[in-house]
Amino acid sequence: MFEDLSPAPPDAILGLTDAFQSDPHPEKINLGVGVFKDDAGQTPVLTSVKKAERILLERETSKSYLPISGSPQYAKGAQDLLFGKDHPFLAAGRVKTAQTPGGTGGLRVGADFLHLFYPRATVWVSSPTWANHKAIFTSAGFPVKEYPYYDAESRGLDFDGMSTALANIPAGDIVILHVCCHNPTGVDPTEAQWQKIADLAESAGWIPFFDFAYQGFGASVEADRRPLHLFAERELDFLVSSSCSKNFGLYNERTGAFTLVAQNAERADAAFSHVKKAIRSNYSNPPRHGGAIVETILADEALCAEWLGELDGMRKRIRFLRTELVRGLHQRGVDADFSYIEQQNGMFSFSGLNETQVKRLREEHSIYIVGGGRINVAGITSDALDRLCDAVASVL
Ligand code: LMR
C-alpha cells in the first residue's frame, strides 16, 4: 500500500523543531517556531493560568462533550477580547463565535465554511505570509495566490503594491489579513492604511478573513484590535480566526476561535449553522481545557488584571530583546542599519538574512531560524544573545 510513497518535505516551521531536537550541539539555539521564552529559556505557564487551573480542578464536575461550537462563555470571552465588552454590535447579535482547536483550527473551520458557499473563489495571502496559510486553504480546496506586502528594499510595507492588488481582487474572493504583528515580517499597516484597506474591501467586494494570533503582542490588547473596529464601523461582513496560544501561553492546549460578523443577527445565525456543520464533520466539538482556563481568567477581575500584567511583561521583554539584538550587531561592527528590527511588531523579526546565510547559521552554528530569515525574537535569552550576534555577524 505504501510502496510508492516518498516522504513529504518537513514542515517549514515545526519541522525545524524536530531538526533542532536531534542536533547534538550543546549550545544550539532554536529561533524557529513562534514560542515565547523567559530568560531561563523556559516557556512558562502563566501564573494567572495556573491559578485558573486550580479553580477548575475544584469546580469541574464533568468531562462530558461541549456543544459543537464550544463553550458559550468562552465564545463571549473571545468576542470581548476581539471587540471590547461594550462594542454595540455584540449586543446586536451580529457576531457569532465557535471555540476551535487553536488559531489554525479557526482558519480551517473558516476555510471549510467558505468553501461550501464560494467553491470557485481564490484565496489571497500576503507575500510573504505564515508558512501554513497556503496549506490550510489548499487543503480546503481553494487555489491560493499572493498579493504584494513586504518591500525588501525599504524593509517596510509595499502599500502601493498591496493596495493596487487589493483593488483588483474580484468580488467573492477571500483575502487573508493579519490584524497585527504580521507573521513573518513584523510589519503592520498604519491606521490610515487600514482605512484604505477597508475602503478597498468595501468597493471591490472581496471577503476579509482576519488572522489574529498575536493580540496584545503589538501595542496592547485594545490598540491591536483597532483594524477590526474599522471594518465593523463600515458594516462589512468579515471573518476572524483568533488564538490564545501566545497571549495566554496556551500553545499546547490548542485554544482558538472562529468568529463571523454579519449585517444582522438573523444572517449571523443562519451562517453560523453552517459553521457548526463544518465543525461536526471535522473534529465534532472542541477540546475544553484551554477555553475553560481563558473564560475563568476573563470572568475574574483580579485574575484578568494579573493576566494583562503578564502579557505586558512578555511584550516588554520582546521589545527589550529587539533593542539588545540591534546593539549586539552594532557592537560587532556590522555595517548595516538594523533600526527596522526595533520598529517591527510582535514575536518575529524579518532579519533580511538570505537562504545561504540561514543555512550557514544552522549548519555552522546550530542556530535554527525559518527560511526567508524570520527570527523568533521572543525566543532569545541573554545567554544566547552573544552567540547569536557573533554568528549573524559572521554569516553577514
Ligand atoms: C509560528 O509561526 O511559528 C507559529 O504560529 C507556530 C506555528 O504553528 O507555526
Coordinates of C-alpha atoms and ligand atoms in Angstrom, one line a residue:
M1 CA 0.0 0.0 0.0
F2 CA 2.7 2.5 0.8
E3 CA 5.5 1.3 -1.5
D4 CA 5.2 4.2 -4.0
L5 CA 5.1 6.9 -1.3
S6 CA 8.2 9.1 -1.0
P7 CA 8.5 11.2 2.2
A8 CA 6.8 14.6 2.4
P9 CA 9.1 17.5 3.0
P10 CA 9.4 18.6 6.6
D11 CA 7.1 21.4 7.8
A12 CA 8.8 24.8 7.3
I13 CA 8.4 25.8 10.9
L14 CA 7.6 22.7 13.1
G15 CA 10.0 20.6 11.1
L16 CA 12.8 22.9 12.3
T17 CA 12.0 21.9 15.9
D18 CA 12.4 18.2 15.0
A19 CA 15.8 19.0 13.4
F20 CA 16.8 21.1 16.4
Q21 CA 16.0 18.3 18.8
S22 CA 18.2 15.9 17.1
D23 CA 21.2 18.4 16.9
P24 CA 23.8 17.3 19.5
H25 CA 25.4 20.8 19.7
P26 CA 25.5 21.8 23.4
E27 CA 24.7 25.5 22.7
K28 CA 22.2 25.1 19.9
I29 CA 19.6 27.8 19.6
N30 CA 16.0 27.4 18.3
L31 CA 14.6 30.7 17.0
G32 CA 12.2 28.9 14.6
V33 CA 8.8 28.3 15.9
G34 CA 7.0 31.3 17.5
V35 CA 7.1 30.5 21.1
F36 CA 7.9 32.9 23.9
K37 CA 10.7 32.1 26.3
D38 CA 11.8 33.7 29.5
D39 CA 15.4 34.5 30.2
A40 CA 16.0 31.0 31.6
G41 CA 14.9 29.6 28.2
Q42 CA 11.6 28.3 29.5
T43 CA 8.1 28.8 28.1
P44 CA 6.4 29.3 31.4
V45 CA 2.8 28.5 32.3
L46 CA 1.5 32.0 33.2
T47 CA 0.7 32.5 36.9
S48 CA -2.9 33.6 36.0
V49 CA -3.3 30.3 34.0
K50 CA -2.0 28.2 37.0
K51 CA -4.5 29.9 39.3
A52 CA -7.3 29.4 36.8
E53 CA -6.4 25.7 36.6
R54 CA -6.5 25.4 40.4
I55 CA -10.0 26.9 40.3
L56 CA -11.0 24.4 37.5
L57 CA -9.7 21.5 39.4
E58 CA -12.0 22.3 42.3
R59 CA -15.0 23.3 40.2
E60 CA -15.1 20.9 37.3
T61 CA -17.7 18.3 37.7
S62 CA -17.9 16.6 34.3
K63 CA -15.9 15.8 31.2
S64 CA -19.0 15.5 29.0
Y65 CA -18.9 16.9 25.5
L66 CA -19.1 20.6 24.8
P67 CA -21.6 21.8 22.2
I68 CA -20.3 21.7 18.6
S69 CA -19.3 25.4 18.7
G70 CA -17.7 25.0 22.2
S71 CA -18.4 26.8 25.4
P72 CA -20.8 29.8 25.1
Q73 CA -18.9 31.6 27.9
Y74 CA -15.6 31.1 26.1
A75 CA -17.2 32.4 22.9
K76 CA -18.4 35.5 24.8
G77 CA -14.9 36.0 26.3
A78 CA -13.3 35.6 22.8
Q79 CA -15.7 38.3 21.4
D80 CA -15.0 40.6 24.3
L81 CA -11.3 40.3 23.5
L82 CA -11.8 40.9 19.8
F83 CA -14.1 43.9 20.0
G84 CA -14.2 45.1 23.7
K85 CA -17.0 44.2 26.0
D86 CA -19.2 47.2 25.1
H87 CA -19.0 47.2 21.3
P88 CA -22.5 47.8 20.1
F89 CA -22.8 45.0 17.6
L90 CA -22.0 42.4 20.2
A91 CA -25.4 43.3 21.8
A92 CA -27.0 43.4 18.3
G93 CA -26.2 39.7 17.8
R94 CA -24.2 40.3 14.7
V95 CA -21.2 38.3 15.9
K96 CA -21.0 34.5 16.3
T97 CA -18.0 32.6 17.6
A98 CA -17.0 29.0 17.7
Q99 CA -14.3 27.7 20.1
T100 CA -11.7 26.0 17.9
P101 CA -8.5 23.9 18.4
G102 CA -6.1 26.8 18.1
G103 CA -6.0 29.6 15.6
T104 CA -5.1 27.0 12.9
G105 CA -8.4 25.3 13.7
G106 CA -10.2 28.6 13.4
L107 CA -8.7 29.2 10.0
R108 CA -9.6 25.7 8.8
V109 CA -13.1 25.9 10.1
G110 CA -13.5 29.2 8.3
A111 CA -11.9 27.8 5.1
D112 CA -14.3 24.8 5.1
F113 CA -17.3 27.1 5.8
L114 CA -16.3 29.4 2.9
H115 CA -15.8 26.5 0.6
L116 CA -19.4 25.5 1.0
F117 CA -20.6 28.8 -0.5
Y118 CA -17.7 30.1 -2.6
P119 CA -16.2 26.9 -4.1
R120 CA -14.8 28.8 -7.0
A121 CA -13.2 31.6 -5.0
T122 CA -9.4 32.2 -4.9
V123 CA -7.8 32.9 -1.5
W124 CA -5.3 35.7 -1.4
V125 CA -2.5 35.8 1.1
S126 CA 0.3 38.4 1.7
S127 CA 3.7 37.9 0.2
P128 CA 5.2 36.6 2.4
T129 CA 2.8 35.0 4.9
W130 CA 2.8 32.4 7.7
A131 CA 4.0 29.2 6.1
N132 CA 0.9 27.3 7.0
H133 CA -1.7 29.7 5.4
K134 CA -1.3 28.3 2.0
A135 CA -1.6 24.7 3.1
I136 CA -4.7 25.3 5.2
F137 CA -6.6 26.9 2.3
T138 CA -5.3 24.5 -0.3
S139 CA -6.4 21.6 1.8
A140 CA -9.9 23.1 2.0
G141 CA -10.0 23.1 -1.8
F142 CA -9.0 26.7 -2.7
P143 CA -6.4 28.0 -5.2
V144 CA -4.2 30.4 -3.3
K145 CA -2.5 33.5 -4.7
E146 CA -0.4 36.2 -3.2
Y147 CA -0.8 40.0 -3.0
P148 CA 2.3 42.2 -2.5
Y149 CA 3.1 43.1 1.1
Y150 CA 6.7 43.3 2.1
D151 CA 9.2 45.6 0.4
A152 CA 12.6 44.1 0.9
E153 CA 14.4 47.3 -0.1
S154 CA 12.7 49.6 2.5
R155 CA 12.1 46.7 4.9
G156 CA 8.6 48.1 5.2
L157 CA 5.2 47.7 3.7
D158 CA 4.8 47.9 0.0
F159 CA 1.5 49.7 0.4
D160 CA 1.2 50.9 -3.2
G161 CA 1.7 47.3 -4.4
M162 CA -0.7 45.9 -1.8
S163 CA -3.5 48.4 -2.5
T164 CA -3.3 48.1 -6.2
A165 CA -3.6 44.4 -5.9
L166 CA -6.4 44.5 -3.4
A167 CA -8.3 47.0 -5.6
N168 CA -8.3 44.3 -8.4
I169 CA -9.2 41.2 -6.4
P170 CA -12.7 40.1 -7.7
A171 CA -15.8 40.2 -5.5
G172 CA -16.3 36.9 -3.7
D173 CA -12.6 36.1 -3.5
I174 CA -11.2 35.8 0.0
V175 CA -8.4 38.0 1.4
I176 CA -6.4 36.9 4.4
L177 CA -5.2 39.9 6.5
H178 CA -3.0 39.7 9.7
V179 CA -4.6 42.0 12.3
C180 CA -1.3 42.9 14.0
C181 CA 2.3 41.6 14.3
H182 CA 2.4 40.3 10.7
N183 CA 3.9 36.8 10.6
P184 CA 6.7 36.6 9.4
T185 CA 7.7 40.2 8.8
G186 CA 6.5 42.1 11.9
V187 CA 5.5 45.0 9.5
D188 CA 1.9 46.2 10.0
P189 CA -0.2 48.8 8.1
T190 CA -0.8 52.1 9.9
E191 CA -4.3 53.1 10.9
A192 CA -4.7 55.3 7.7
Q193 CA -3.6 52.4 5.6
W194 CA -6.1 50.1 7.3
Q195 CA -8.8 52.7 6.5
K196 CA -7.7 52.4 2.8
I197 CA -7.8 48.6 3.0
A198 CA -11.3 48.8 4.4
D199 CA -12.3 51.1 1.6
L200 CA -11.0 48.6 -0.9
A201 CA -12.8 45.7 0.8
E202 CA -16.0 47.8 0.5
S203 CA -15.6 48.8 -3.1
A204 CA -14.1 45.6 -4.5
G205 CA -16.4 43.3 -2.6
W206 CA -13.9 40.6 -1.5
I207 CA -14.3 38.7 1.7
P208 CA -11.9 39.8 4.5
F209 CA -10.7 36.9 6.7
F210 CA -8.5 38.2 9.6
D211 CA -5.9 36.1 11.3
F212 CA -5.5 37.5 14.8
A213 CA -2.9 35.3 16.5
Y214 CA -0.9 37.9 18.4
Q215 CA -3.4 40.2 20.2
G216 CA -1.5 42.0 22.9
F217 CA 1.9 41.4 21.4
G218 CA 1.8 44.6 19.3
A219 CA 0.9 47.7 21.4
S220 CA -1.8 46.5 23.7
V221 CA -4.9 44.3 23.7
E222 CA -7.0 47.3 22.9
A223 CA -4.8 49.0 20.3
D224 CA -4.2 45.8 18.5
R225 CA -7.9 45.2 17.8
R226 CA -8.2 48.6 16.0
P227 CA -8.4 47.2 12.4
L228 CA -11.4 45.1 13.4
H229 CA -13.2 48.2 14.6
L230 CA -12.5 50.0 11.4
F231 CA -14.1 47.2 9.4
A232 CA -17.0 46.9 11.8
E233 CA -17.7 50.6 11.5
R234 CA -18.4 50.1 7.8
E235 CA -20.9 47.4 8.4
L236 CA -18.8 44.9 6.4
D237 CA -19.3 41.2 6.8
F238 CA -16.0 39.6 7.8
L239 CA -14.4 36.6 9.5
V240 CA -11.7 36.3 12.2
S241 CA -9.6 33.4 13.4
S242 CA -8.1 34.3 16.8
S243 CA -5.7 32.4 19.1
C244 CA -4.9 32.2 22.8
S245 CA -1.6 30.3 22.1
K246 CA 0.7 33.3 22.5
N247 CA -1.2 35.8 24.7
F248 CA -2.2 33.2 27.3
G249 CA 0.8 31.0 26.6
L250 CA -1.7 28.1 25.9
Y251 CA 0.2 26.7 23.0
N252 CA -0.4 23.0 23.6
E253 CA -3.9 23.5 24.8
R254 CA -5.0 24.4 21.3
T255 CA -7.2 27.3 22.2
G256 CA -8.6 29.5 19.5
A257 CA -11.8 30.8 18.0
F258 CA -13.6 31.3 14.7
T259 CA -15.8 34.4 14.6
L260 CA -18.1 35.7 11.9
V261 CA -19.6 39.2 11.7
A262 CA -22.7 39.6 9.7
Q263 CA -25.1 42.5 8.9
N264 CA -27.7 41.4 11.3
A265 CA -28.5 38.7 13.9
E266 CA -30.6 36.7 11.5
R267 CA -27.9 36.4 8.9
A268 CA -25.3 35.7 11.6
D269 CA -27.4 32.8 13.0
A270 CA -28.0 31.3 9.5
A271 CA -24.3 31.4 8.6
F272 CA -23.3 30.0 12.0
S273 CA -25.5 26.9 11.5
H274 CA -23.3 26.0 8.5
V275 CA -20.1 26.7 10.5
K276 CA -21.4 24.1 13.0
K277 CA -21.9 21.6 10.2
A278 CA -18.3 22.2 9.1
I279 CA -17.1 21.5 12.6
R280 CA -19.2 18.4 13.2
S281 CA -17.7 16.6 10.2
N282 CA -14.2 17.7 11.1
Y283 CA -13.5 17.3 14.9
S284 CA -17.1 17.1 16.1
N285 CA -16.6 19.5 19.1
P286 CA -13.6 21.2 20.6
P287 CA -11.3 20.3 23.5
R288 CA -12.4 22.2 26.6
H289 CA -9.5 22.7 28.9
G290 CA -7.8 25.7 27.3
G291 CA -11.0 27.6 26.7
A292 CA -12.1 26.9 30.3
I293 CA -8.9 28.5 31.5
V294 CA -9.5 31.6 29.4
E295 CA -13.1 32.0 30.4
T296 CA -12.1 31.6 34.1
I297 CA -9.4 34.3 33.8
L298 CA -11.7 36.7 31.9
A299 CA -14.6 36.3 34.3
D300 CA -12.5 37.2 37.4
E301 CA -11.4 40.8 37.6
A302 CA -8.3 40.1 39.7
L303 CA -7.1 37.2 37.5
C304 CA -7.8 39.2 34.4
A305 CA -5.7 42.1 35.7
E306 CA -2.9 39.6 36.6
W307 CA -3.0 38.1 33.1
L308 CA -2.9 41.6 31.4
G309 CA 0.2 42.3 33.6
E310 CA 1.9 39.1 32.5
L311 CA 1.0 39.9 28.8
D312 CA 2.6 43.3 29.2
G313 CA 5.7 41.7 30.6
M314 CA 6.0 39.4 27.6
R315 CA 5.6 42.3 25.2
K316 CA 8.1 44.5 27.0
R317 CA 10.6 41.6 27.1
I318 CA 10.4 41.2 23.3
R319 CA 10.9 45.0 22.8
F320 CA 13.9 44.8 25.1
L321 CA 15.3 41.9 23.1
R322 CA 14.9 43.7 19.8
T323 CA 17.0 46.6 21.2
E324 CA 19.6 44.2 22.6
L325 CA 19.8 42.4 19.2
V326 CA 20.4 45.6 17.4
R327 CA 23.0 46.8 20.0
G328 CA 24.8 43.4 19.8
L329 CA 25.1 43.6 16.0
H330 CA 26.4 47.1 16.0
Q331 CA 28.9 46.2 18.7
R332 CA 30.3 43.6 16.3
G333 CA 30.8 46.3 13.7
V334 CA 28.2 45.0 11.3
D335 CA 27.9 47.9 8.9
A336 CA 24.1 48.0 8.3
D337 CA 21.1 49.8 9.5
F338 CA 19.2 47.5 11.8
S339 CA 16.7 50.0 13.1
Y340 CA 13.9 48.1 11.3
I341 CA 14.3 45.3 13.9
E342 CA 13.2 47.7 16.6
Q343 CA 10.3 49.0 14.5
Q344 CA 8.7 45.6 13.7
N345 CA 5.9 44.3 15.9
G346 CA 5.3 41.0 17.7
M347 CA 7.5 38.0 18.1
F348 CA 9.2 37.9 14.8
S349 CA 11.9 39.8 13.1
F350 CA 12.3 39.5 9.4
S351 CA 16.1 39.7 9.5
G352 CA 17.0 40.2 5.9
L353 CA 19.2 37.1 6.0
N354 CA 19.2 35.2 2.8
E355 CA 18.8 31.4 2.3
T356 CA 22.5 30.8 2.2
Q357 CA 23.0 32.7 5.4
V358 CA 20.1 30.9 7.1
K359 CA 21.7 27.6 6.1
R360 CA 25.1 28.6 7.4
L361 CA 23.6 29.6 10.7
R362 CA 22.1 26.2 11.0
E363 CA 25.0 24.1 9.7
E364 CA 27.9 26.0 11.2
H365 CA 26.4 27.4 14.4
S366 CA 23.4 25.2 15.2
I367 CA 21.1 28.3 15.2
Y368 CA 17.7 27.5 13.7
I369 CA 15.6 30.2 12.1
V370 CA 12.8 29.9 9.5
G371 CA 13.7 30.0 5.8
G372 CA 13.2 33.6 4.5
G373 CA 15.1 34.9 7.5
R374 CA 12.4 35.0 10.2
I375 CA 13.9 35.2 13.7
N376 CA 11.7 34.4 16.7
V377 CA 13.0 37.3 18.8
A378 CA 10.8 36.1 21.7
G379 CA 12.9 33.0 22.0
I380 CA 16.3 34.8 22.6
T381 CA 17.8 34.5 26.0
S382 CA 20.7 36.7 27.5
D383 CA 22.9 33.6 27.4
A384 CA 22.2 33.0 23.7
L385 CA 22.4 36.7 22.6
D386 CA 26.1 36.9 22.3
R387 CA 26.4 33.7 20.4
L388 CA 23.6 34.7 18.1
C389 CA 25.1 38.1 17.4
D390 CA 28.5 36.6 16.7
A391 CA 27.0 34.1 14.4
V392 CA 24.8 36.6 12.5
A393 CA 27.8 38.9 12.2
S394 CA 29.9 36.1 10.8
V395 CA 27.4 35.0 8.1
L396 CA 26.7 38.6 7.1
Ligands
LMR1 C1 4.7 30.2 14.1 O1 4.5 30.9 13.1 O2 5.9 29.9 14.4 C2 3.6 29.9 15.0 O3 2.4 30.4 14.5 C3 3.5 28.4 15.3 C4 3.1 27.6 14.1 O4 2.1 26.8 14.3 O5 3.7 27.7 13.0

